[in-house]
Amino acid sequence: MKHIVVLGSTNTDMVVTGQKIPVPGETVTGGRFLMNPGGKGANQAVAVARLASEDTRCVFIAKVGDDLFGRESAARFRRDTIDAKLVVDKKNASGTALILVDAKGQNVISVALGANATLSPADIRPFERDIASASVLLMQLETPLDTVTRAAEVAHEAGVPVILNPAPARKLPRKLLKLVDWITPNESEAELLTGVKVTDAASARRAAAKLKAMGVGHVVITMGAKGAYCGDCDRLFPCRKVKAVDCVAAGDTFNGAFVVALAEGRACAEAIAFAQKASAISVTRPGAQSSVPFRREVAGQ
């Protein structure tokens, strides 16, 4: 059986939904509280597991605390048939995130990385064989950069495509960028990496060219309601129009779906279309992992 490896963070999201997001010093009442599983790595692993075909499994490499949140995460991964390779941190708590969502589905997020921040190259050494034999390696930036780089080196040396979702936004060394086959920033992440303010297809083209000049193989820039720009196609793919209620895991769903499609050998245009269908479904539902659709739902769109 083929497998896709996701390396990244796992959090418990504590969400308050309300009419508006408070500004500093303001208290907004009347919201509703939810507690959901999250973390960019875990969200993307769930997306891969739910959207992959039956002959492909998801391997998820992450680190959790020796606590209730960590044990609950492991149980959830089993329910989603994810082969979770969880390293247990005896000193730090599992990651958590505080999320505020307004009536339009926009959000602000504050993350306490906890055990995610201690995932080291030594921690992933027992799983390097899983990485080297994968169809694709997908990563984000909620775990230490040296660990992301080491995993990328293992994959690159084995000829495994490396897909990097550079979130949360930060500057990245060329050493890592040269190992990346596909990079999937949003507009703000692309601007931080390149200095180009991305507002339309023309500016996305300039940002993509700069990323390729830094050593990245291929570029897809997600642009929210405007769609997704593909550097290979030199085209902005408009997004599907839906009524959004919660955009928390939209990008993670897009990335998981995109990687699944690439692993199946689909061309970038078809992979983007598949990812946009999945993401469009996710924003019509509340929560992070709870909003991620299954393959049969996307096929029905």
PDB file of C-alpha atoms in Angstrom, residues 169-269:
ATOM      1  CA  ALA A 169       4.703  32.831   7.837  1.00  0.00           C
ATOM      2  CA  ARG A 170       8.445  33.215   8.389  1.00  0.00           C
ATOM      3  CA  LYS A 171      11.611  33.766   6.399  1.00  0.00           C
ATOM      4  CA  LEU A 172      13.160  30.547   5.124  1.00  0.00           C
ATOM      5  CA  PRO A 173      16.785  29.665   4.299  1.00  0.00           C
ATOM      6  CA  ARG A 174      17.706  28.809   0.715  1.00  0.00           C
ATOM      7  CA  LYS A 175      19.042  25.487   1.993  1.00  0.00           C
ATOM      8  CA  LEU A 176      15.462  24.427   2.726  1.00  0.00           C
ATOM      9  CA  LEU A 177      13.864  26.101  -0.283  1.00  0.00           C
ATOM     10  CA  LYS A 178      16.172  24.198  -2.649  1.00  0.00           C
ATOM     11  CA  LEU A 179      14.784  20.941  -1.225  1.00  0.00           C
ATOM     12  CA  VAL A 180      11.147  21.946  -1.835  1.00  0.00           C
ATOM     13  CA  ASP A 181       9.395  20.631  -4.948  1.00  0.00           C
ATOM     14  CA  TRP A 182       6.114  22.479  -4.323  1.00  0.00           C
ATOM     15  CA  ILE A 183       5.503  25.474  -2.048  1.00  0.00           C
ATOM     16  CA  THR A 184       1.951  26.623  -1.218  1.00  0.00           C
ATOM     17  CA  PRO A 185       1.962  30.019   0.531  1.00  0.00           C
ATOM     18  CA  ASN A 186      -1.047  32.263   0.913  1.00  0.00           C
ATOM     19  CA  GLU A 187      -0.792  35.949  -0.058  1.00  0.00           C
ATOM     20  CA  SER A 188       0.776  37.169   3.190  1.00  0.00           C
ATOM     21  CA  GLU A 189       3.212  34.248   3.349  1.00  0.00           C
ATOM     22  CA  ALA A 190       4.257  34.835  -0.257  1.00  0.00           C
ATOM     23  CA  GLU A 191       4.831  38.528   0.510  1.00  0.00           C
ATOM     24  CA  LEU A 192       6.992  37.730   3.542  1.00  0.00           C
ATOM     25  CA  LEU A 193       9.091  35.268   1.532  1.00  0.00           C
ATOM     26  CA  THR A 194       9.526  37.443  -1.570  1.00  0.00           C
ATOM     27  CA  GLY A 195       8.779  41.068  -0.688  1.00  0.00           C
ATOM     28  CA  VAL A 196       6.055  41.135  -3.360  1.00  0.00           C
ATOM     29  CA  LYS A 197       2.592  42.228  -2.188  1.00  0.00           C
ATOM     30  CA  VAL A 198       0.253  39.653  -3.756  1.00  0.00           C
ATOM     31  CA  THR A 199      -3.111  41.096  -4.784  1.00  0.00           C
ATOM     32  CA  ASP A 200      -3.818  39.637  -8.233  1.00  0.00           C
ATOM     33  CA  ALA A 201      -2.502  37.253 -10.895  1.00  0.00           C
ATOM     34  CA  ALA A 202       0.221  39.666 -12.047  1.00  0.00           C
ATOM     35  CA  SER A 203       1.689  40.158  -8.573  1.00  0.00           C
ATOM     36  CA  ALA A 204       1.335  36.429  -7.844  1.00  0.00           C
ATOM     37  CA  ARG A 205       3.340  35.782 -11.011  1.00  0.00           C
ATOM     38  CA  ARG A 206       6.144  38.017  -9.765  1.00  0.00           C
ATOM     39  CA  ALA A 207       6.167  36.351  -6.341  1.00  0.00           C
ATOM     40  CA  ALA A 208       6.198  32.882  -7.900  1.00  0.00           C
ATOM     41  CA  ALA A 209       9.149  33.860 -10.110  1.00  0.00           C
ATOM     42  CA  LYS A 210      11.084  35.045  -7.052  1.00  0.00           C
ATOM     43  CA  LEU A 211      10.374  31.807  -5.191  1.00  0.00           C
ATOM     44  CA  LYS A 212      11.586  29.769  -8.143  1.00  0.00           C
ATOM     45  CA  ALA A 213      14.724  31.892  -8.301  1.00  0.00           C
ATOM     46  CA  MET A 214      15.332  30.960  -4.648  1.00  0.00           C
ATOM     47  CA  GLY A 215      15.372  27.287  -5.627  1.00  0.00           C
ATOM     48  CA  VAL A 216      11.758  26.103  -5.234  1.00  0.00           C
ATOM     49  CA  GLY A 217      10.546  23.753  -7.950  1.00  0.00           C
ATOM     50  CA  HIS A 218       6.870  24.738  -8.314  1.00  0.00           C
ATOM     51  CA  VAL A 219       4.631  27.398  -6.748  1.00  0.00           C
ATOM     52  CA  VAL A 220       0.926  27.561  -5.914  1.00  0.00           C
ATOM     53  CA  ILE A 221      -0.253  30.716  -4.109  1.00  0.00           C
ATOM     54  CA  THR A 222      -3.634  30.503  -2.396  1.00  0.00           C
ATOM     55  CA  MET A 223      -5.479  33.824  -2.471  1.00  0.00           C
ATOM     56  CA  GLY A 224      -8.632  33.293  -0.417  1.00  0.00           C
ATOM     57  CA  ALA A 225     -11.806  34.310  -2.224  1.00  0.00           C
ATOM     58  CA  LYS A 226      -9.791  35.269  -5.317  1.00  0.00           C
ATOM     59  CA  GLY A 227      -8.720  31.664  -5.919  1.00  0.00           C
ATOM     60  CA  ALA A 228      -5.331  29.994  -6.342  1.00  0.00           C
ATOM     61  CA  TYR A 229      -2.483  31.014  -8.644  1.00  0.00           C
ATOM     62  CA  CYS A 230      -0.384  28.260 -10.250  1.00  0.00           C
ATOM     63  CA  GLY A 231       3.055  29.281 -11.438  1.00  0.00           C
ATOM     64  CA  ASP A 232       3.367  26.343 -13.835  1.00  0.00           C
ATOM     65  CA  CYS A 233       0.045  27.188 -15.506  1.00  0.00           C
ATOM     66  CA  ASP A 234       0.536  30.968 -15.100  1.00  0.00           C
ATOM     67  CA  ARG A 235      -3.136  31.088 -14.255  1.00  0.00           C
ATOM     68  CA  LEU A 236      -5.391  32.204 -11.422  1.00  0.00           C
ATOM     69  CA  PHE A 237      -7.973  29.502 -10.729  1.00  0.00           C
ATOM     70  CA  PRO A 238     -11.116  31.184  -9.317  1.00  0.00           C
ATOM     71  CA  CYS A 239     -12.500  29.642  -6.150  1.00  0.00           C
ATOM     72  CA  ARG A 240     -15.922  28.073  -5.840  1.00  0.00           C
ATOM     73  CA  LYS A 241     -18.572  30.447  -4.457  1.00  0.00           C
ATOM     74  CA  VAL A 242     -20.059  29.198  -1.186  1.00  0.00           C
ATOM     75  CA  LYS A 243     -21.418  30.722   2.024  1.00  0.00           C
ATOM     76  CA  ALA A 244     -18.509  30.496   4.457  1.00  0.00           C
ATOM     77  CA  VAL A 245     -19.199  29.937   8.142  1.00  0.00           C
ATOM     78  CA  ASP A 246     -15.664  29.075   9.338  1.00  0.00           C
ATOM     79  CA  CYS A 247     -12.393  29.362   7.390  1.00  0.00           C
ATOM     80  CA  VAL A 248     -10.148  27.839  10.097  1.00  0.00           C
ATOM     81  CA  ALA A 249      -9.019  24.730   8.181  1.00  0.00           C
ATOM     82  CA  ALA A 250      -9.615  25.891   4.612  1.00  0.00           C
ATOM     83  CA  GLY A 251      -5.924  26.147   3.778  1.00  0.00           C
ATOM     84  CA  ASP A 252      -5.108  22.858   5.486  1.00  0.00           C
ATOM     85  CA  THR A 253      -7.871  21.079   3.587  1.00  0.00           C
ATOM     86  CA  PHE A 254      -6.575  22.594   0.346  1.00  0.00           C
ATOM     87  CA  ASN A 255      -3.040  21.376   1.046  1.00  0.00           C
ATOM     88  CA  GLY A 256      -4.081  17.868   2.051  1.00  0.00           C
ATOM     89  CA  ALA A 257      -6.268  17.506  -1.034  1.00  0.00           C
ATOM     90  CA  PHE A 258      -3.620  18.995  -3.318  1.00  0.00           C
ATOM     91  CA  VAL A 259      -1.000  16.532  -2.084  1.00  0.00           C
ATOM     92  CA  VAL A 260      -3.376  13.591  -2.500  1.00  0.00           C
ATOM     93  CA  ALA A 261      -4.014  14.606  -6.105  1.00  0.00           C
ATOM     94  CA  LEU A 262      -0.293  15.054  -6.833  1.00  0.00           C
ATOM     95  CA  ALA A 263       0.450  11.631  -5.336  1.00  0.00           C
ATOM     96  CA  GLU A 264      -2.129  10.166  -7.707  1.00  0.00           C
ATOM     97  CA  GLY A 265      -0.245  11.622 -10.660  1.00  0.00           C
ATOM     98  CA  ARG A 266      -2.743  14.355 -11.499  1.00  0.00           C
ATOM     99  CA  ALA A 267      -1.547  17.457 -13.344  1.00  0.00           C
ATOM    100  CA  CYS A 268      -1.328  20.660 -11.306  1.00  0.00           C
ATOM    101  CA  ALA A 269      -4.519  22.158 -12.787  1.00  0.00           C
TER     102      ALA A 269
END
